[in-house]
Amino acid sequence: MRTAVYFEGRRAGSLDWRQESGGVRAVLDCELCSACILRVYAETEGAAPLYVGLPEPQGGRLRLARRLSAETLRQAGWTGKEPLRVYLAERQEQTPRVEPEKSAPRTEPPCIEPPRTGDAVLDALIEAGAVSAVRTENGVCLSCPFSPHEPFALAPAFVLCRAEQGRAVLDWKTEGADAASAPSEME
């Protein structure tokens, strides 16, 4: 089955959703919509939105080819279902809340810039608030919530991460760690 993929209310491409033994094969082809890191989500009646994956820019387009196992689909309530709506977003769309949202007090003065790694993808995750970043003696320590059964924000650098107490942690080393915007290198 082929279905349209939307970004900010307009059609951006398509997703092929093919049932296979043991799961589903999802293949996405979309125009390059934004400089932000976008994820693919699918919705269907009677099930929670499903995180399909993180597409990559290839040849001026966003592309993703991923197999979703039958177990992953079962846990998400998607067994035997096909997507009715597919969209690209920085994070999963939420149903608007009826009560006003109370913002937590800021822990840092507004003039303090968050630490930077020098890596465009990691810095975009920091700016989006998807990962926490703390300046360390040797560079920057990035972390985000982690479960082996759920997508996590540091997935683009998963091979460099470790899991600690329910968090994915990445120690990013920088040359001249005292400089806030030093170019980064992994040792």
PDB file of C-alpha atoms in Angstrom:
ATOM      1  CA  MET A   1       0.000   0.000   0.000  1.00  0.00           C
ATOM      2  CA  ARG A   2       1.268   3.491  -0.832  1.00  0.00           C
ATOM      3  CA  THR A   3       0.155   6.503   1.184  1.00  0.00           C
ATOM      4  CA  ALA A   4       0.925  10.232   1.084  1.00  0.00           C
ATOM      5  CA  VAL A   5       3.310  11.771   3.617  1.00  0.00           C
ATOM      6  CA  TYR A   6       2.644  15.277   4.910  1.00  0.00           C
ATOM      7  CA  PHE A   7       4.838  17.989   6.401  1.00  0.00           C
ATOM      8  CA  GLU A   8       3.226  21.075   7.936  1.00  0.00           C
ATOM      9  CA  GLY A   9      -0.097  20.340   6.225  1.00  0.00           C
ATOM     10  CA  ARG A  10       1.176  19.844   2.665  1.00  0.00           C
ATOM     11  CA  ARG A  11       2.050  16.700   0.782  1.00  0.00           C
ATOM     12  CA  ALA A  12       5.812  16.049   0.834  1.00  0.00           C
ATOM     13  CA  GLY A  13       6.148  12.526  -0.580  1.00  0.00           C
ATOM     14  CA  SER A  14       4.997   8.943  -0.103  1.00  0.00           C
ATOM     15  CA  LEU A  15       5.425   5.876   2.096  1.00  0.00           C
ATOM     16  CA  ASP A  16       5.192   2.323   0.775  1.00  0.00           C
ATOM     17  CA  TRP A  17       3.852   0.020   3.507  1.00  0.00           C
ATOM     18  CA  ARG A  18       4.292  -3.657   2.562  1.00  0.00           C
ATOM     19  CA  GLN A  19       3.250  -6.596   4.734  1.00  0.00           C
ATOM     20  CA  GLU A  20       6.031  -9.197   4.889  1.00  0.00           C
ATOM     21  CA  SER A  21       6.434 -12.382   6.859  1.00  0.00           C
ATOM     22  CA  GLY A  22       7.344 -11.320  10.361  1.00  0.00           C
ATOM     23  CA  GLY A  23       6.446  -7.635   9.992  1.00  0.00           C
ATOM     24  CA  VAL A  24       6.176  -4.689   7.627  1.00  0.00           C
ATOM     25  CA  ARG A  25       8.604  -3.066   5.208  1.00  0.00           C
ATOM     26  CA  ALA A  26       8.290   0.755   5.208  1.00  0.00           C
ATOM     27  CA  VAL A  27       9.977   2.722   2.400  1.00  0.00           C
ATOM     28  CA  LEU A  28       9.795   6.526   2.470  1.00  0.00           C
ATOM     29  CA  ASP A  29      10.630   8.970  -0.327  1.00  0.00           C
ATOM     30  CA  CYS A  30      10.015  12.672   0.372  1.00  0.00           C
ATOM     31  CA  GLU A  31      11.269  16.053  -0.689  1.00  0.00           C
ATOM     32  CA  LEU A  32      13.835  17.644   1.604  1.00  0.00           C
ATOM     33  CA  CYS A  33      11.422  19.788   3.665  1.00  0.00           C
ATOM     34  CA  SER A  34      13.412  21.433   6.405  1.00  0.00           C
ATOM     35  CA  ALA A  35      16.844  21.944   7.897  1.00  0.00           C
ATOM     36  CA  CYS A  36      15.476  20.341  11.101  1.00  0.00           C
ATOM     37  CA  ILE A  37      15.865  16.693  12.008  1.00  0.00           C
ATOM     38  CA  LEU A  38      12.530  15.166  11.013  1.00  0.00           C
ATOM     39  CA  ARG A  39      11.058  11.837  12.044  1.00  0.00           C
ATOM     40  CA  VAL A  40       8.338   9.781  10.345  1.00  0.00           C
ATOM     41  CA  TYR A  41       5.140   8.988  12.267  1.00  0.00           C
ATOM     42  CA  ALA A  42       2.078   7.020  11.174  1.00  0.00           C
ATOM     43  CA  GLU A  43      -1.440   7.084  12.564  1.00  0.00           C
ATOM     44  CA  THR A  44      -4.330   4.687  12.208  1.00  0.00           C
ATOM     45  CA  GLU A  45      -7.710   4.295  13.846  1.00  0.00           C
ATOM     46  CA  GLY A  46      -7.686   2.658  17.265  1.00  0.00           C
ATOM     47  CA  ALA A  47      -3.909   2.692  17.848  1.00  0.00           C
ATOM     48  CA  ALA A  48      -1.352   5.102  19.231  1.00  0.00           C
ATOM     49  CA  PRO A  49       0.792   6.986  16.691  1.00  0.00           C
ATOM     50  CA  LEU A  50       3.683   4.823  15.503  1.00  0.00           C
ATOM     51  CA  TYR A  51       7.259   6.068  15.183  1.00  0.00           C
ATOM     52  CA  VAL A  52       8.356   4.707  11.791  1.00  0.00           C
ATOM     53  CA  GLY A  53      11.924   5.994  11.761  1.00  0.00           C
ATOM     54  CA  LEU A  54      14.471   8.723  11.133  1.00  0.00           C
ATOM     55  CA  PRO A  55      14.908   9.424   7.396  1.00  0.00           C
ATOM     56  CA  GLU A  56      18.248  10.482   5.902  1.00  0.00           C
ATOM     57  CA  PRO A  57      18.918  13.110   3.270  1.00  0.00           C
ATOM     58  CA  GLN A  58      20.036  11.303   0.096  1.00  0.00           C
ATOM     59  CA  GLY A  59      20.336  12.907  -3.310  1.00  0.00           C
ATOM     60  CA  GLY A  60      18.346  15.995  -2.292  1.00  0.00           C
ATOM     61  CA  ARG A  61      15.465  13.887  -0.875  1.00  0.00           C
ATOM     62  CA  LEU A  62      14.574  12.344   2.468  1.00  0.00           C
ATOM     63  CA  ARG A  63      14.678   8.555   2.327  1.00  0.00           C
ATOM     64  CA  LEU A  64      14.075   5.709   4.735  1.00  0.00           C
ATOM     65  CA  ALA A  65      13.833   1.964   4.248  1.00  0.00           C
ATOM     66  CA  ARG A  66      13.010   0.092   7.434  1.00  0.00           C
ATOM     67  CA  ARG A  67      11.559  -3.214   8.528  1.00  0.00           C
ATOM     68  CA  LEU A  68       9.199  -3.051  11.503  1.00  0.00           C
ATOM     69  CA  SER A  69       8.981  -6.429  13.234  1.00  0.00           C
ATOM     70  CA  ALA A  70       5.686  -8.103  14.073  1.00  0.00           C
ATOM     71  CA  GLU A  71       6.604  -7.755  17.767  1.00  0.00           C
ATOM     72  CA  THR A  72       7.170  -3.987  17.437  1.00  0.00           C
ATOM     73  CA  LEU A  73       3.810  -3.628  15.660  1.00  0.00           C
ATOM     74  CA  ARG A  74       2.052  -5.804  18.262  1.00  0.00           C
ATOM     75  CA  GLN A  75       3.437  -3.758  21.180  1.00  0.00           C
ATOM     76  CA  ALA A  76       2.269  -0.544  19.494  1.00  0.00           C
ATOM     77  CA  GLY A  77      -1.226  -1.953  18.834  1.00  0.00           C
ATOM     78  CA  TRP A  78      -0.633  -1.989  15.071  1.00  0.00           C
ATOM     79  CA  THR A  79      -1.075  -5.723  14.305  1.00  0.00           C
ATOM     80  CA  GLY A  80      -2.817  -6.023  10.915  1.00  0.00           C
ATOM     81  CA  LYS A  81      -3.298  -2.262  10.559  1.00  0.00           C
ATOM     82  CA  GLU A  82      -2.230   0.097   7.809  1.00  0.00           C
ATOM     83  CA  PRO A  83      -1.478   3.809   8.207  1.00  0.00           C
ATOM     84  CA  LEU A  84      -4.303   6.247   7.520  1.00  0.00           C
ATOM     85  CA  ARG A  85      -2.088   9.324   8.004  1.00  0.00           C
ATOM     86  CA  VAL A  86       1.706   9.641   7.740  1.00  0.00           C
ATOM     87  CA  TYR A  87       3.606  12.800   8.599  1.00  0.00           C
ATOM     88  CA  LEU A  88       7.097  14.220   9.111  1.00  0.00           C
ATOM     89  CA  ALA A  89       7.720  16.135  12.336  1.00  0.00           C
ATOM     90  CA  GLU A  90      10.502  17.049  14.740  1.00  0.00           C
ATOM     91  CA  ARG A  91       8.543  15.260  17.444  1.00  0.00           C
ATOM     92  CA  GLN A  92       5.271  13.376  17.664  1.00  0.00           C
ATOM     93  CA  GLU A  93       2.215  15.608  17.378  1.00  0.00           C
ATOM     94  CA  GLN A  94       0.255  15.889  20.597  1.00  0.00           C
ATOM     95  CA  THR A  95      -3.478  16.319  21.098  1.00  0.00           C
ATOM     96  CA  PRO A  96      -4.029  19.858  22.409  1.00  0.00           C
ATOM     97  CA  ARG A  97      -4.480  19.995  26.177  1.00  0.00           C
ATOM     98  CA  VAL A  98      -7.641  21.502  27.633  1.00  0.00           C
ATOM     99  CA  GLU A  99      -5.948  22.996  30.689  1.00  0.00           C
ATOM    100  CA  PRO A 100      -3.203  25.591  30.212  1.00  0.00           C
ATOM    101  CA  GLU A 101       0.288  24.161  30.405  1.00  0.00           C
ATOM    102  CA  LYS A 102       2.382  25.418  33.299  1.00  0.00           C
ATOM    103  CA  SER A 103       5.996  26.050  32.383  1.00  0.00           C
ATOM    104  CA  ALA A 104       8.704  24.910  34.745  1.00  0.00           C
ATOM    105  CA  PRO A 105      10.940  27.618  36.151  1.00  0.00           C
ATOM    106  CA  ARG A 106      14.190  28.097  34.266  1.00  0.00           C
ATOM    107  CA  THR A 107      17.229  26.669  36.015  1.00  0.00           C
ATOM    108  CA  GLU A 108      19.705  28.734  33.991  1.00  0.00           C
ATOM    109  CA  PRO A 109      19.742  32.460  33.401  1.00  0.00           C
ATOM    110  CA  PRO A 110      18.351  33.220  29.898  1.00  0.00           C
ATOM    111  CA  CYS A 111      21.666  34.716  28.751  1.00  0.00           C
ATOM    112  CA  ILE A 112      23.624  31.439  29.092  1.00  0.00           C
ATOM    113  CA  GLU A 113      23.964  29.584  25.786  1.00  0.00           C
ATOM    114  CA  PRO A 114      23.763  25.767  25.937  1.00  0.00           C
ATOM    115  CA  PRO A 115      27.060  23.987  25.276  1.00  0.00           C
ATOM    116  CA  ARG A 116      27.869  23.204  21.627  1.00  0.00           C
ATOM    117  CA  THR A 117      29.607  20.170  20.172  1.00  0.00           C
ATOM    118  CA  GLY A 118      30.437  21.605  16.743  1.00  0.00           C
ATOM    119  CA  ASP A 119      28.490  18.735  15.115  1.00  0.00           C
ATOM    120  CA  ALA A 120      25.419  20.018  13.223  1.00  0.00           C
ATOM    121  CA  VAL A 121      23.161  17.051  14.076  1.00  0.00           C
ATOM    122  CA  LEU A 122      24.045  16.975  17.780  1.00  0.00           C
ATOM    123  CA  ASP A 123      23.811  20.757  18.105  1.00  0.00           C
ATOM    124  CA  ALA A 124      20.341  20.669  16.473  1.00  0.00           C
ATOM    125  CA  LEU A 125      19.236  18.070  19.056  1.00  0.00           C
ATOM    126  CA  ILE A 126      20.525  20.331  21.851  1.00  0.00           C
ATOM    127  CA  GLU A 127      18.743  23.399  20.408  1.00  0.00           C
ATOM    128  CA  ALA A 128      15.490  21.442  20.015  1.00  0.00           C
ATOM    129  CA  GLY A 129      15.677  20.371  23.667  1.00  0.00           C
ATOM    130  CA  ALA A 130      15.669  16.689  22.680  1.00  0.00           C
ATOM    131  CA  VAL A 131      18.910  16.049  24.612  1.00  0.00           C
ATOM    132  CA  SER A 132      20.457  17.636  27.689  1.00  0.00           C
ATOM    133  CA  ALA A 133      23.962  18.996  27.330  1.00  0.00           C
ATOM    134  CA  VAL A 134      26.381  19.756  30.140  1.00  0.00           C
ATOM    135  CA  ARG A 135      29.807  21.272  29.632  1.00  0.00           C
ATOM    136  CA  THR A 136      32.512  19.025  31.119  1.00  0.00           C
ATOM    137  CA  GLU A 137      36.243  19.377  31.644  1.00  0.00           C
ATOM    138  CA  ASN A 138      36.931  17.562  28.340  1.00  0.00           C
ATOM    139  CA  GLY A 139      33.979  18.670  26.204  1.00  0.00           C
ATOM    140  CA  VAL A 140      30.209  18.127  26.418  1.00  0.00           C
ATOM    141  CA  CYS A 141      28.162  15.323  27.983  1.00  0.00           C
ATOM    142  CA  LEU A 142      24.896  14.702  26.099  1.00  0.00           C
ATOM    143  CA  SER A 143      22.077  12.551  27.453  1.00  0.00           C
ATOM    144  CA  CYS A 144      18.437  11.673  26.827  1.00  0.00           C
ATOM    145  CA  PRO A 145      15.902   9.133  28.139  1.00  0.00           C
ATOM    146  CA  PHE A 146      16.617   5.611  26.859  1.00  0.00           C
ATOM    147  CA  SER A 147      14.696   2.358  26.654  1.00  0.00           C
ATOM    148  CA  PRO A 148      15.848  -0.493  24.404  1.00  0.00           C
ATOM    149  CA  HIS A 149      12.254  -0.790  23.173  1.00  0.00           C
ATOM    150  CA  GLU A 150      11.643   2.861  22.228  1.00  0.00           C
ATOM    151  CA  PRO A 151      13.225   5.385  19.837  1.00  0.00           C
ATOM    152  CA  PHE A 152      15.604   7.825  21.510  1.00  0.00           C
ATOM    153  CA  ALA A 153      16.944  11.261  20.567  1.00  0.00           C
ATOM    154  CA  LEU A 154      20.643  10.287  20.391  1.00  0.00           C
ATOM    155  CA  ALA A 155      19.930   7.539  17.827  1.00  0.00           C
ATOM    156  CA  PRO A 156      21.936   9.371  15.106  1.00  0.00           C
ATOM    157  CA  ALA A 157      25.042   8.765  17.266  1.00  0.00           C
ATOM    158  CA  PHE A 158      23.977   5.490  18.900  1.00  0.00           C
ATOM    159  CA  VAL A 159      27.315   3.738  18.259  1.00  0.00           C
ATOM    160  CA  LEU A 160      29.039   6.347  20.443  1.00  0.00           C
ATOM    161  CA  CYS A 161      26.522   6.139  23.322  1.00  0.00           C
ATOM    162  CA  ARG A 162      26.325   4.099  26.474  1.00  0.00           C
ATOM    163  CA  ALA A 163      23.232   3.326  28.554  1.00  0.00           C
ATOM    164  CA  GLU A 164      23.188   4.408  32.207  1.00  0.00           C
ATOM    165  CA  GLN A 165      20.184   4.250  34.546  1.00  0.00           C
ATOM    166  CA  GLY A 166      17.557   4.662  31.824  1.00  0.00           C
ATOM    167  CA  ARG A 167      19.491   7.317  29.870  1.00  0.00           C
ATOM    168  CA  ALA A 168      21.603   7.251  26.705  1.00  0.00           C
ATOM    169  CA  VAL A 169      24.853   9.113  27.419  1.00  0.00           C
ATOM    170  CA  LEU A 170      27.400  10.460  24.937  1.00  0.00           C
ATOM    171  CA  ASP A 171      30.671  12.036  26.119  1.00  0.00           C
ATOM    172  CA  TRP A 172      31.717  14.336  23.267  1.00  0.00           C
ATOM    173  CA  LYS A 173      35.352  15.354  23.476  1.00  0.00           C
ATOM    174  CA  THR A 174      36.401  18.755  22.154  1.00  0.00           C
ATOM    175  CA  GLU A 175      39.795  20.272  21.534  1.00  0.00           C
ATOM    176  CA  GLY A 176      40.364  23.206  23.863  1.00  0.00           C
ATOM    177  CA  ALA A 177      37.395  22.178  26.054  1.00  0.00           C
ATOM    178  CA  ASP A 178      37.492  25.562  27.810  1.00  0.00           C
ATOM    179  CA  ALA A 179      36.286  27.241  24.589  1.00  0.00           C
ATOM    180  CA  ALA A 180      32.479  27.062  24.350  1.00  0.00           C
ATOM    181  CA  SER A 181      32.393  26.570  20.595  1.00  0.00           C
ATOM    182  CA  ALA A 182      35.553  24.568  19.920  1.00  0.00           C
ATOM    183  CA  PRO A 183      35.405  22.156  16.970  1.00  0.00           C
ATOM    184  CA  SER A 184      34.621  18.642  18.160  1.00  0.00           C
ATOM    185  CA  GLU A 185      36.386  15.355  17.677  1.00  0.00           C
ATOM    186  CA  MET A 186      35.749  11.930  19.164  1.00  0.00           C
ATOM    187  CA  GLU A 187      38.797  10.161  20.583  1.00  0.00           C
TER     188      GLU A 187
END
